[in-house]
mmCIF file of C-alpha atoms and ligand atoms in Angstrom:
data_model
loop_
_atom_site.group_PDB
_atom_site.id
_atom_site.type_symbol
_atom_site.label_atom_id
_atom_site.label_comp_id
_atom_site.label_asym_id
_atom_site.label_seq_id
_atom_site.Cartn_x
_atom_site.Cartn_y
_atom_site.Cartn_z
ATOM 1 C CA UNK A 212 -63.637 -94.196 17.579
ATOM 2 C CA UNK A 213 -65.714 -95.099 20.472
ATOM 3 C CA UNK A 214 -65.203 -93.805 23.773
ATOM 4 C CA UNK A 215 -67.130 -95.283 26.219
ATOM 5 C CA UNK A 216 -66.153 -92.828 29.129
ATOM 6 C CA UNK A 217 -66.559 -93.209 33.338
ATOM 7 C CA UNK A 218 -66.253 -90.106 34.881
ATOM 8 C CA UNK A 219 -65.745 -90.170 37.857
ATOM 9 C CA UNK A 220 -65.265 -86.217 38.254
ATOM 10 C CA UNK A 221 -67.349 -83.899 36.253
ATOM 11 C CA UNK A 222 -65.597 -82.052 33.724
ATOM 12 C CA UNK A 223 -66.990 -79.777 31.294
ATOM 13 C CA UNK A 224 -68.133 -80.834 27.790
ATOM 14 C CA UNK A 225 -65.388 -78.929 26.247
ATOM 15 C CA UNK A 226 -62.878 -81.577 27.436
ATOM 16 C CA UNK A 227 -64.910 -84.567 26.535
ATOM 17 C CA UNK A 228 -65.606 -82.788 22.800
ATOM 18 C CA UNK A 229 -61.818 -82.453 21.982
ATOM 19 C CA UNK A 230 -61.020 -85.675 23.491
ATOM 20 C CA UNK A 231 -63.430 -87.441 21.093
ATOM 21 C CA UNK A 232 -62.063 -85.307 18.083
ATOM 22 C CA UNK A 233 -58.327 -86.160 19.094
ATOM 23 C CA UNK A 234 -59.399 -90.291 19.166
ATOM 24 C CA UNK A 235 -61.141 -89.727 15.805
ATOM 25 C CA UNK A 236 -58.365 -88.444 14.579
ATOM 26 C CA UNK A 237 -55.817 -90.972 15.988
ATOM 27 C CA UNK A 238 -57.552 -93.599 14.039
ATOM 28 C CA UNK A 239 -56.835 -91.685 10.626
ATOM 29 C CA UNK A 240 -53.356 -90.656 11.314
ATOM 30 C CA UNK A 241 -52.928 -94.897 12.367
ATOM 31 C CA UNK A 242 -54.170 -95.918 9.496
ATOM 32 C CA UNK A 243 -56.895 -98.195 11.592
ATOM 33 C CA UNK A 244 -59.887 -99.266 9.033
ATOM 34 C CA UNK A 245 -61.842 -101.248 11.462
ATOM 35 C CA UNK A 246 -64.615 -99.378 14.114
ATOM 36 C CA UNK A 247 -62.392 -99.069 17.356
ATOM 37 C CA UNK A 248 -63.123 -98.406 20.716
ATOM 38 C CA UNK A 249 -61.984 -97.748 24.438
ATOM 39 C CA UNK A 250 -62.779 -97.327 27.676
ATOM 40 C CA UNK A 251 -61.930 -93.828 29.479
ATOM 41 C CA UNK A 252 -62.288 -93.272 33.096
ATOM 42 C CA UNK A 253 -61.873 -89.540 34.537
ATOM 43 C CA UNK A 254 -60.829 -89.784 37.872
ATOM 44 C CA UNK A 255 -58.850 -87.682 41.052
ATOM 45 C CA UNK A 256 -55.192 -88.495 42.232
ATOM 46 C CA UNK A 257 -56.147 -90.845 44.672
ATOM 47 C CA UNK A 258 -57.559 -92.993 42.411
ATOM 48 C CA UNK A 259 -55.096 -93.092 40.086
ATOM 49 C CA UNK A 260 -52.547 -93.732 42.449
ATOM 50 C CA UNK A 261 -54.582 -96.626 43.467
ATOM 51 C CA UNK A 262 -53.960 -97.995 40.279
ATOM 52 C CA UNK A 263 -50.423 -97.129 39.799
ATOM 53 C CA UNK A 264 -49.750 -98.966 42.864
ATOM 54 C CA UNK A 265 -51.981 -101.963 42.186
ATOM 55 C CA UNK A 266 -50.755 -102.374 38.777
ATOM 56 C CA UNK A 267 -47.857 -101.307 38.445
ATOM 57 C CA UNK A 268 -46.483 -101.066 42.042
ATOM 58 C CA UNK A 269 -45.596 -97.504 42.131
ATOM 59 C CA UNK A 270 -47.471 -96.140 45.093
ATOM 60 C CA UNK A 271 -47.908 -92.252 43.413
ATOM 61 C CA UNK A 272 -50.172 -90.374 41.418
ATOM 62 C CA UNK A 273 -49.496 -90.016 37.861
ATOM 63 C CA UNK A 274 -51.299 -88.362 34.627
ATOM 64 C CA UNK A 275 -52.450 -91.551 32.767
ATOM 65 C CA UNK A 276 -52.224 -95.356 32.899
ATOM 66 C CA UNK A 277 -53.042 -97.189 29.740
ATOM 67 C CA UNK A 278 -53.803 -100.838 29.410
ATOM 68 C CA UNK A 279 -53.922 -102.041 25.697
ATOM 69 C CA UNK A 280 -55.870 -105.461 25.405
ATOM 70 C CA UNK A 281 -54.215 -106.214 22.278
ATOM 71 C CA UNK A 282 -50.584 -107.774 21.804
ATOM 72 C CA UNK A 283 -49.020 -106.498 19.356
ATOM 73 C CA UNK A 284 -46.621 -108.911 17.366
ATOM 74 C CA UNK A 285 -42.705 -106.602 17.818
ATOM 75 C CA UNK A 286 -42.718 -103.747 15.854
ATOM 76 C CA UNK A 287 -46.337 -103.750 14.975
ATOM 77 C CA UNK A 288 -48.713 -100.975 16.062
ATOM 78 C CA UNK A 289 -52.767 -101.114 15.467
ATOM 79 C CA UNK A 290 -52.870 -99.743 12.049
ATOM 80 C CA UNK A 291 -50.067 -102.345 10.601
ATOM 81 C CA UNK A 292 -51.296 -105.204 12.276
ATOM 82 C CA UNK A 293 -53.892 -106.074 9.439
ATOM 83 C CA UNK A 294 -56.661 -108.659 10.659
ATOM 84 C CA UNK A 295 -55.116 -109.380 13.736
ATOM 85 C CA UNK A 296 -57.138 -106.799 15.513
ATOM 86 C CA UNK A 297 -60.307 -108.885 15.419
ATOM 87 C CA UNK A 298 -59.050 -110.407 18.250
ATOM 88 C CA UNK A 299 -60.181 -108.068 20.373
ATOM 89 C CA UNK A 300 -63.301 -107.246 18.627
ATOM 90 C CA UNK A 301 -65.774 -106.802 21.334
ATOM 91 C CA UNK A 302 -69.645 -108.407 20.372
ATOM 92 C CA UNK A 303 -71.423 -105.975 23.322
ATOM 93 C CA UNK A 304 -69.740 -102.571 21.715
ATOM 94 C CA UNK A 305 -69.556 -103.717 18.244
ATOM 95 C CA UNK A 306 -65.880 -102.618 18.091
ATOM 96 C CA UNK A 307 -62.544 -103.804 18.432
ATOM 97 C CA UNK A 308 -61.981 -102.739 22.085
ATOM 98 C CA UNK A 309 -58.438 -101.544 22.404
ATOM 99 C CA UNK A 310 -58.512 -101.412 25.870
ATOM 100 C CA UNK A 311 -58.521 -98.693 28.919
ATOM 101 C CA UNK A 312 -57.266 -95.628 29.737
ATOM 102 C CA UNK A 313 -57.445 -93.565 32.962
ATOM 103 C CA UNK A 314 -56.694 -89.916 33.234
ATOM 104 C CA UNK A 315 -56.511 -87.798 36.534
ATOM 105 C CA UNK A 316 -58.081 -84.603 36.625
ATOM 106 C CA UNK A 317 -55.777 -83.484 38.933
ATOM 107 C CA UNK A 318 -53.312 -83.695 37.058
ATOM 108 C CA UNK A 319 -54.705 -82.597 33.841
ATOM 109 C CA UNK A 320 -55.509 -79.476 35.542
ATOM 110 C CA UNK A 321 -52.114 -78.618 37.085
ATOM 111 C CA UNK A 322 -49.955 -79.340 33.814
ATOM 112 C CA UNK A 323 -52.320 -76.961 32.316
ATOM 113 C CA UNK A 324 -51.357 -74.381 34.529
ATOM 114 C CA UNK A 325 -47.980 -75.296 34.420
ATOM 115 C CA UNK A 326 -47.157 -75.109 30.596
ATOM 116 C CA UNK A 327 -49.798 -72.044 30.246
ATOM 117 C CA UNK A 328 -52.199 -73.528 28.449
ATOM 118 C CA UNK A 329 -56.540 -74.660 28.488
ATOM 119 C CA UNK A 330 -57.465 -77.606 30.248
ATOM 120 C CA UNK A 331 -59.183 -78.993 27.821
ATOM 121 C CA UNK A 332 -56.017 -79.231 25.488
ATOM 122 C CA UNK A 333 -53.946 -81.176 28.266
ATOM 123 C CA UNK A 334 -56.703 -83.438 28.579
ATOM 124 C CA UNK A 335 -56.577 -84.147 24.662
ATOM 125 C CA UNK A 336 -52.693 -84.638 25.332
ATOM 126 C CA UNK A 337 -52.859 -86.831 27.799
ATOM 127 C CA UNK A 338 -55.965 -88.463 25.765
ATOM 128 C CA UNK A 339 -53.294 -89.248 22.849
ATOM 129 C CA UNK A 340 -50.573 -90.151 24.515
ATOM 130 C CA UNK A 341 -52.733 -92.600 26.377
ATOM 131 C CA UNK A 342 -54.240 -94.064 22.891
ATOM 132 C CA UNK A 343 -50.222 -94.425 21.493
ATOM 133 C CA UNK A 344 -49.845 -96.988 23.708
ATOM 134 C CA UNK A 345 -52.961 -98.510 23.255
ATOM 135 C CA UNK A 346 -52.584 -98.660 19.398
ATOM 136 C CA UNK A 347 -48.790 -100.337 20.566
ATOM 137 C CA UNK A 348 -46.394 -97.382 20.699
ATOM 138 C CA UNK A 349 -43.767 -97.261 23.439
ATOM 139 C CA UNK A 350 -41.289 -95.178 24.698
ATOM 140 C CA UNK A 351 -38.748 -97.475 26.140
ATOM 141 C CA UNK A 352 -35.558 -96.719 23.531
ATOM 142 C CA UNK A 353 -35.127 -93.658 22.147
ATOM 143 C CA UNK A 354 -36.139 -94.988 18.527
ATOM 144 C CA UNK A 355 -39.504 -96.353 19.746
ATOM 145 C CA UNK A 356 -39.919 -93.015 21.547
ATOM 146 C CA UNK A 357 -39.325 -90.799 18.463
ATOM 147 C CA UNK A 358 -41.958 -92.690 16.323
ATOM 148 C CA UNK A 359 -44.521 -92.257 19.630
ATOM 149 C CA UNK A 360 -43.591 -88.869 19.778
ATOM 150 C CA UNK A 361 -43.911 -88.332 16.068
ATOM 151 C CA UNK A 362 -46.974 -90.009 16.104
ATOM 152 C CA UNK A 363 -48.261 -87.887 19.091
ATOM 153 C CA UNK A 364 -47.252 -85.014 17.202
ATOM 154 C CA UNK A 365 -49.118 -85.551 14.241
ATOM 155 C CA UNK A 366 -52.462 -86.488 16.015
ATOM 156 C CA UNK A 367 -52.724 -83.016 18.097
ATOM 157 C CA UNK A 368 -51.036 -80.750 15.133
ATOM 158 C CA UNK A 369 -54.153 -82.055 13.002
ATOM 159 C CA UNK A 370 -56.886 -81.076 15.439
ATOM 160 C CA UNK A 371 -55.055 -77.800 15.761
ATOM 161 C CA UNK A 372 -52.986 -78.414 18.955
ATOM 162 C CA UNK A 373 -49.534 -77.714 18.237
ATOM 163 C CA UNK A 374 -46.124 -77.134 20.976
ATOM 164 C CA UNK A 375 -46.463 -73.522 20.042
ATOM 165 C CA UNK A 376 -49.687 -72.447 20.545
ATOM 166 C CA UNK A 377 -53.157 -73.344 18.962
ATOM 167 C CA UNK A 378 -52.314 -74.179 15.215
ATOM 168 C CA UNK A 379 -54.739 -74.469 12.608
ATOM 169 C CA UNK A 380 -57.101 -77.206 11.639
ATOM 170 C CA UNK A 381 -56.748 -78.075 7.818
ATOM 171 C CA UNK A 382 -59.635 -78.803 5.432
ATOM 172 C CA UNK A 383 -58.362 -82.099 5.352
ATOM 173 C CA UNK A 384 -58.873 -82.984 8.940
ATOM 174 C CA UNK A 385 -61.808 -81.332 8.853
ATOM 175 C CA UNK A 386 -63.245 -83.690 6.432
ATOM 176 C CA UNK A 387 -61.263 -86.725 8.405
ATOM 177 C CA UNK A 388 -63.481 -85.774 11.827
ATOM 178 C CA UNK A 389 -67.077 -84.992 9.596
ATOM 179 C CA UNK A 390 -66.159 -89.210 8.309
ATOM 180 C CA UNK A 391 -65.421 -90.327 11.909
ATOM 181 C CA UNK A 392 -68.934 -88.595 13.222
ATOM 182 C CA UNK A 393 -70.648 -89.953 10.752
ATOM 183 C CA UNK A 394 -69.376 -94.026 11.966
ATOM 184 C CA UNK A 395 -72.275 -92.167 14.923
ATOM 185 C CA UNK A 396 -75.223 -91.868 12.472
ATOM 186 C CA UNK A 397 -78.532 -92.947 13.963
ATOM 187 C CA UNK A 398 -80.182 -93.552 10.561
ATOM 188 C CA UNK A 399 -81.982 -96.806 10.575
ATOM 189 C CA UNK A 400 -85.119 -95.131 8.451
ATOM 190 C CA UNK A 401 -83.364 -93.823 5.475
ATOM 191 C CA UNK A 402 -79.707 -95.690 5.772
ATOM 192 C CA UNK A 403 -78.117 -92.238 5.113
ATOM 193 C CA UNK A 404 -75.559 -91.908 7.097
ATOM 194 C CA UNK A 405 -74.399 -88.217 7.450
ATOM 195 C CA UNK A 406 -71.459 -86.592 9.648
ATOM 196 C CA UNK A 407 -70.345 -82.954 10.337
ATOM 197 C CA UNK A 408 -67.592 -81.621 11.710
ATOM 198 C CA UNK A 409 -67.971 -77.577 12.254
ATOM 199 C CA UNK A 410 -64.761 -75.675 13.058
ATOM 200 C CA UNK A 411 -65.129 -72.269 15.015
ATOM 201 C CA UNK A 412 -63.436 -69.178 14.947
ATOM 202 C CA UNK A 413 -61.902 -70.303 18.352
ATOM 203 C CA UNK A 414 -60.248 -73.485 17.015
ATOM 204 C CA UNK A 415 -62.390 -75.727 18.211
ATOM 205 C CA UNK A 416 -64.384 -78.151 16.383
ATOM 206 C CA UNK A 417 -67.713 -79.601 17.083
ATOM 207 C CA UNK A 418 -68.858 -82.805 15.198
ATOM 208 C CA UNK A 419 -72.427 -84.358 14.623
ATOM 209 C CA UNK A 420 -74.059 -87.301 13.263
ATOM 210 C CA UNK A 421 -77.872 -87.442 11.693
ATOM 211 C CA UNK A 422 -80.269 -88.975 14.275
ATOM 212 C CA UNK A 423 -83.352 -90.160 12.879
ATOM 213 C CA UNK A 424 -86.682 -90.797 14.332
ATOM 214 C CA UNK A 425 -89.556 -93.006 14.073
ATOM 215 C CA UNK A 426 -91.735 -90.327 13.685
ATOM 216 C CA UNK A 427 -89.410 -89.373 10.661
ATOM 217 C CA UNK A 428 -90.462 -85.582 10.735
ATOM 218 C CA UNK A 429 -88.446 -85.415 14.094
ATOM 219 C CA UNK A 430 -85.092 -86.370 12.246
ATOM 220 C CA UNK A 431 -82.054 -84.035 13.199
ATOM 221 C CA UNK A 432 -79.264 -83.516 10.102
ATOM 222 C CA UNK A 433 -75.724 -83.731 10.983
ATOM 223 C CA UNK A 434 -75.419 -80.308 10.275
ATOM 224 C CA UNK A 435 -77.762 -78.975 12.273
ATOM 225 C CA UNK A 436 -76.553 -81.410 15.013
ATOM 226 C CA UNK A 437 -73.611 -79.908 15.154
ATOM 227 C CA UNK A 438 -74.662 -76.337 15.127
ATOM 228 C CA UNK A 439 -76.803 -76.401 18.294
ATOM 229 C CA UNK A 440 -73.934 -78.463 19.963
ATOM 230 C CA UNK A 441 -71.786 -75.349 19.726
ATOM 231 C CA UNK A 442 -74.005 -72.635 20.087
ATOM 232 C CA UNK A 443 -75.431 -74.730 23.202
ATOM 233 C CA UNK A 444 -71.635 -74.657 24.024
ATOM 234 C CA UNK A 445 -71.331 -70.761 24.115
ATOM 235 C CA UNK A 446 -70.008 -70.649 20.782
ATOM 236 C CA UNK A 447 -71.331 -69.527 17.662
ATOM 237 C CA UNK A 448 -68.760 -68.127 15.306
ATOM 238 C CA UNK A 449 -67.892 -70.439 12.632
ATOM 239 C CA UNK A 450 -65.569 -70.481 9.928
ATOM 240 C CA UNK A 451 -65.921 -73.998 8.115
ATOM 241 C CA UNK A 452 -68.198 -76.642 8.073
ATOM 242 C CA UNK A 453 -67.312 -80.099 6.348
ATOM 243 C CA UNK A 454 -70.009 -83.208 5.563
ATOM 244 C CA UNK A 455 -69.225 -86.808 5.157
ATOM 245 C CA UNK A 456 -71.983 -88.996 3.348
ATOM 246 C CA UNK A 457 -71.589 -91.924 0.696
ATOM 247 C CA UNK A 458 -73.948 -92.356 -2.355
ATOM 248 C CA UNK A 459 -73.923 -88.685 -3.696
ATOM 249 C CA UNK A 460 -72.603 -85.661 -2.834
ATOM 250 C CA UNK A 461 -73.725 -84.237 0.671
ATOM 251 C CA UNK A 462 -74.601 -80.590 0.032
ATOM 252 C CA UNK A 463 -76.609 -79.586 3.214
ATOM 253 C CA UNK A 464 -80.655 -79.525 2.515
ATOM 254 C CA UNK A 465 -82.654 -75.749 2.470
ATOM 255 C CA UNK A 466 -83.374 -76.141 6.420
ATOM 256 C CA UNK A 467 -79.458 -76.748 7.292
ATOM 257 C CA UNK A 468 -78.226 -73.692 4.360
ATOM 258 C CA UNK A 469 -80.929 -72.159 6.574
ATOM 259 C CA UNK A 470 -79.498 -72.469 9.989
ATOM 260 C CA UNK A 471 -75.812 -71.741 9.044
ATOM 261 C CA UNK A 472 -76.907 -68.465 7.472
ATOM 262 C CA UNK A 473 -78.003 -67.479 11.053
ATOM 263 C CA UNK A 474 -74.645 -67.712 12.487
ATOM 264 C CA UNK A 475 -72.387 -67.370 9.650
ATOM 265 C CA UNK A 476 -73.462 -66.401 6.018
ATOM 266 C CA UNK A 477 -70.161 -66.474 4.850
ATOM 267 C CA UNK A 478 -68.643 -70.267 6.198
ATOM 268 C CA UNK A 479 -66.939 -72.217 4.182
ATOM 269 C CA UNK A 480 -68.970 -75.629 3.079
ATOM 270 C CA UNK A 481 -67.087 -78.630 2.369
ATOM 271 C CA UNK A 482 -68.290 -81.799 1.363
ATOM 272 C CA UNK A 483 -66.931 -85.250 1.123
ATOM 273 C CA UNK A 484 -68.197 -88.734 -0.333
ATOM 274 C CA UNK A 485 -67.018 -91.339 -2.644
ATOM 275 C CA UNK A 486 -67.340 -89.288 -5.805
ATOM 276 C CA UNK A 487 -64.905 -87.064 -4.133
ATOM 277 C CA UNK A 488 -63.823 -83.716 -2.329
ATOM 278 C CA UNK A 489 -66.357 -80.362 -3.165
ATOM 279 C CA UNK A 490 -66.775 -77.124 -1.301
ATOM 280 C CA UNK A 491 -68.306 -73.812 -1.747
ATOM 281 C CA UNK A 492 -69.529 -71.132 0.337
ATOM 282 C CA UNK A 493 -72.481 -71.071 1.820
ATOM 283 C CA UNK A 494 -73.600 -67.632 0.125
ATOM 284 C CA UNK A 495 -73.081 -69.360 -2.849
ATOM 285 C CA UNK A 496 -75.457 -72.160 -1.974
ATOM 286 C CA UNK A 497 -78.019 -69.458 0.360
ATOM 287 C CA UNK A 498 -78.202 -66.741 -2.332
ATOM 288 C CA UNK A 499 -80.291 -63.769 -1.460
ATOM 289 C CA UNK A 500 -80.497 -65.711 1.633
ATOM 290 C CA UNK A 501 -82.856 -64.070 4.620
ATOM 291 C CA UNK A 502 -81.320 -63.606 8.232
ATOM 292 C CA UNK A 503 -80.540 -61.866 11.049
ATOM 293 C CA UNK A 504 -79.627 -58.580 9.011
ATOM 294 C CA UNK A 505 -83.719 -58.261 7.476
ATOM 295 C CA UNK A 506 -84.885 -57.955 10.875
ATOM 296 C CA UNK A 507 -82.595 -55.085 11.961
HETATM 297 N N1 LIG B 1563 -79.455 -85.383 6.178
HETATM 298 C C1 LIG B 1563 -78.455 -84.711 6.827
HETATM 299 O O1 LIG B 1563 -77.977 -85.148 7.870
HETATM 300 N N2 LIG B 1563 -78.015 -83.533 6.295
HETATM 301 C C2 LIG B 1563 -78.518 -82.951 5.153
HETATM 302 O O2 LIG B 1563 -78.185 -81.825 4.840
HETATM 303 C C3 LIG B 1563 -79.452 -83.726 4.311
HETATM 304 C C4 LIG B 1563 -80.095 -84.900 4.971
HETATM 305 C C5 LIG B 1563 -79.960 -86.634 6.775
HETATM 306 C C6 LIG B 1563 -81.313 -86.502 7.375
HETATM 307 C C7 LIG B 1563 -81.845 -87.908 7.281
HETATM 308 O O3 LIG B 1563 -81.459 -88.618 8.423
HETATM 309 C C8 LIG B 1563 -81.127 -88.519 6.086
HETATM 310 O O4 LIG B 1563 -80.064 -87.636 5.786
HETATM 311 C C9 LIG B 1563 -82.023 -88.667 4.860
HETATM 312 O O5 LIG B 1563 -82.694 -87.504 4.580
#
């Protein structure tokens, strides 16, 4: 999913990678097969509360104000309304654009404090529960509110956010976010689009995308991409790494096997593609490999 984000406060890049992972995500768990996008604006109480009031005539600050663009036909959400989301398919972002969502800082910051846990995962919350009603969930009746809340539930559990704590993410997702980053592929040389998704040892997970270059020997893998994203990040323990491509099977290249032996000889490699679901470990695909250790 595309995010096209305004932020009006600066926020650290942790909050903006999980945010992006939790949209991904909410497009696989909703079933949504065409590219989506919306617009997020980060912004400070005041601001929101000019909004609440404007559009909705309630002259306080709140957490986050959705407005879908799409109406949904009663009981329909995006991923069951088949092709009636080309309606809003939007020429300039070459997406169906779902509409906006604003989130307050403020308040992101002080429910994090409040229920004891990061920033960064009440932003995600607050991220989904803002992209339920975009995709057409409500929580007017109590039914409409237990599928929203069921769908909100499913959305964070996969990326690993779960009511009691940090949960795990599962190969499966794993593979769902390395097919969403690759939808970011800058490949117009070779047409091979690659995506990575790279889960650390902290739970988080950072994706990445080939980007390609007209001087070709500039290219960056997806793997790689997401590597120095992380370690850029502050962190570089990492446990799995999964990679989306189409046409054959997407073990990484030598310079890739290379650059994950670095950090982490023994991470798990998993691959996806049309032929199917693969993965082996990376000293399996490095053997004998040289690193860090031969120089001690
Ligand atoms: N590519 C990757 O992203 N990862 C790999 O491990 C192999 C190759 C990309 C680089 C280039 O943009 C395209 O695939 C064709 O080589």
């Amino acid at each position: 999913m595309k995010l096209i984000w305004t932020l009006d406060v600066p926020v650290e890049p942790v909050w903006t990678a999980l945010m992006q992972c939790a949209a991904d995500y909410a497009c696989v768990c909703e079933g949504i097969s065409r590219p989506c996008a919306a617009a997020v604006r980060l912004c400070d109480d005041a601001a929101i509360r000019e909004l609440n009031a404007a559009h909705r005539g309630i002259d306080r600050s709140t957490d986050v104000l959705s407005f879908p663009l799409m109406d949904y036909a009663p009981g329909q959400t995006a991923g069951t309304c088949g092709n009636a989301l080309a309606e809003i398919y939007d020429d300039e972002v070459n997406a169906c654009m779902l509409g906006d969502l604003v989130i307050s800082t403020g308040h992101v910051t002080a429910q994090a404090e409040e229920y004891g846990h990061s920033v960064q995962r009440e932003a995600a919350y607050l991220l989904v529960h803002g992209l339920c009603h975009l995709f057409g969930y409500d929580h007017i009746d109590p039914e409409d509110q237990r599928r929203m809340r069921a769908m909100e539930e499913k959305i964070l559990g996969g990326i690993g956010i779960t009511r009691d704590g940090d949960g795990t993410v599962s190969d499966e997702t794993l593979r769902a976010l390395a097919r969403s980053a690759r939808e970011r592929s800058y490949s117009p040389y070779s047409r091979y689009a690659v995506g990575a998704a790279l889960l650390c040892a902290d739970g988080r997970v950072f994706q990445g995308c080939n980007v390609e270059n007209a001087s070709y020997g500039a290219t960056m893998c997806a793997e790689r991409t997401a590597v120095f994203k992380a370690v850029s990040e502050g962190e570089a323990e990492f446990t799995a790494i999964a990679i989306a491509a189409q046409g054959s099977a997407p073990w990484p290249c030598g310079l890739c096997r290379q650059v994950l032996n670095e950090f982490a000889p023994d991470i798990r490699v998993l691959i996806t593609w049309e032929g199917g679901d693969d993965e082996a470990p990376l000293s399996a695909l490095l053997p004998h490999g040289f690193g860090p250790k031969d120089l001690l």
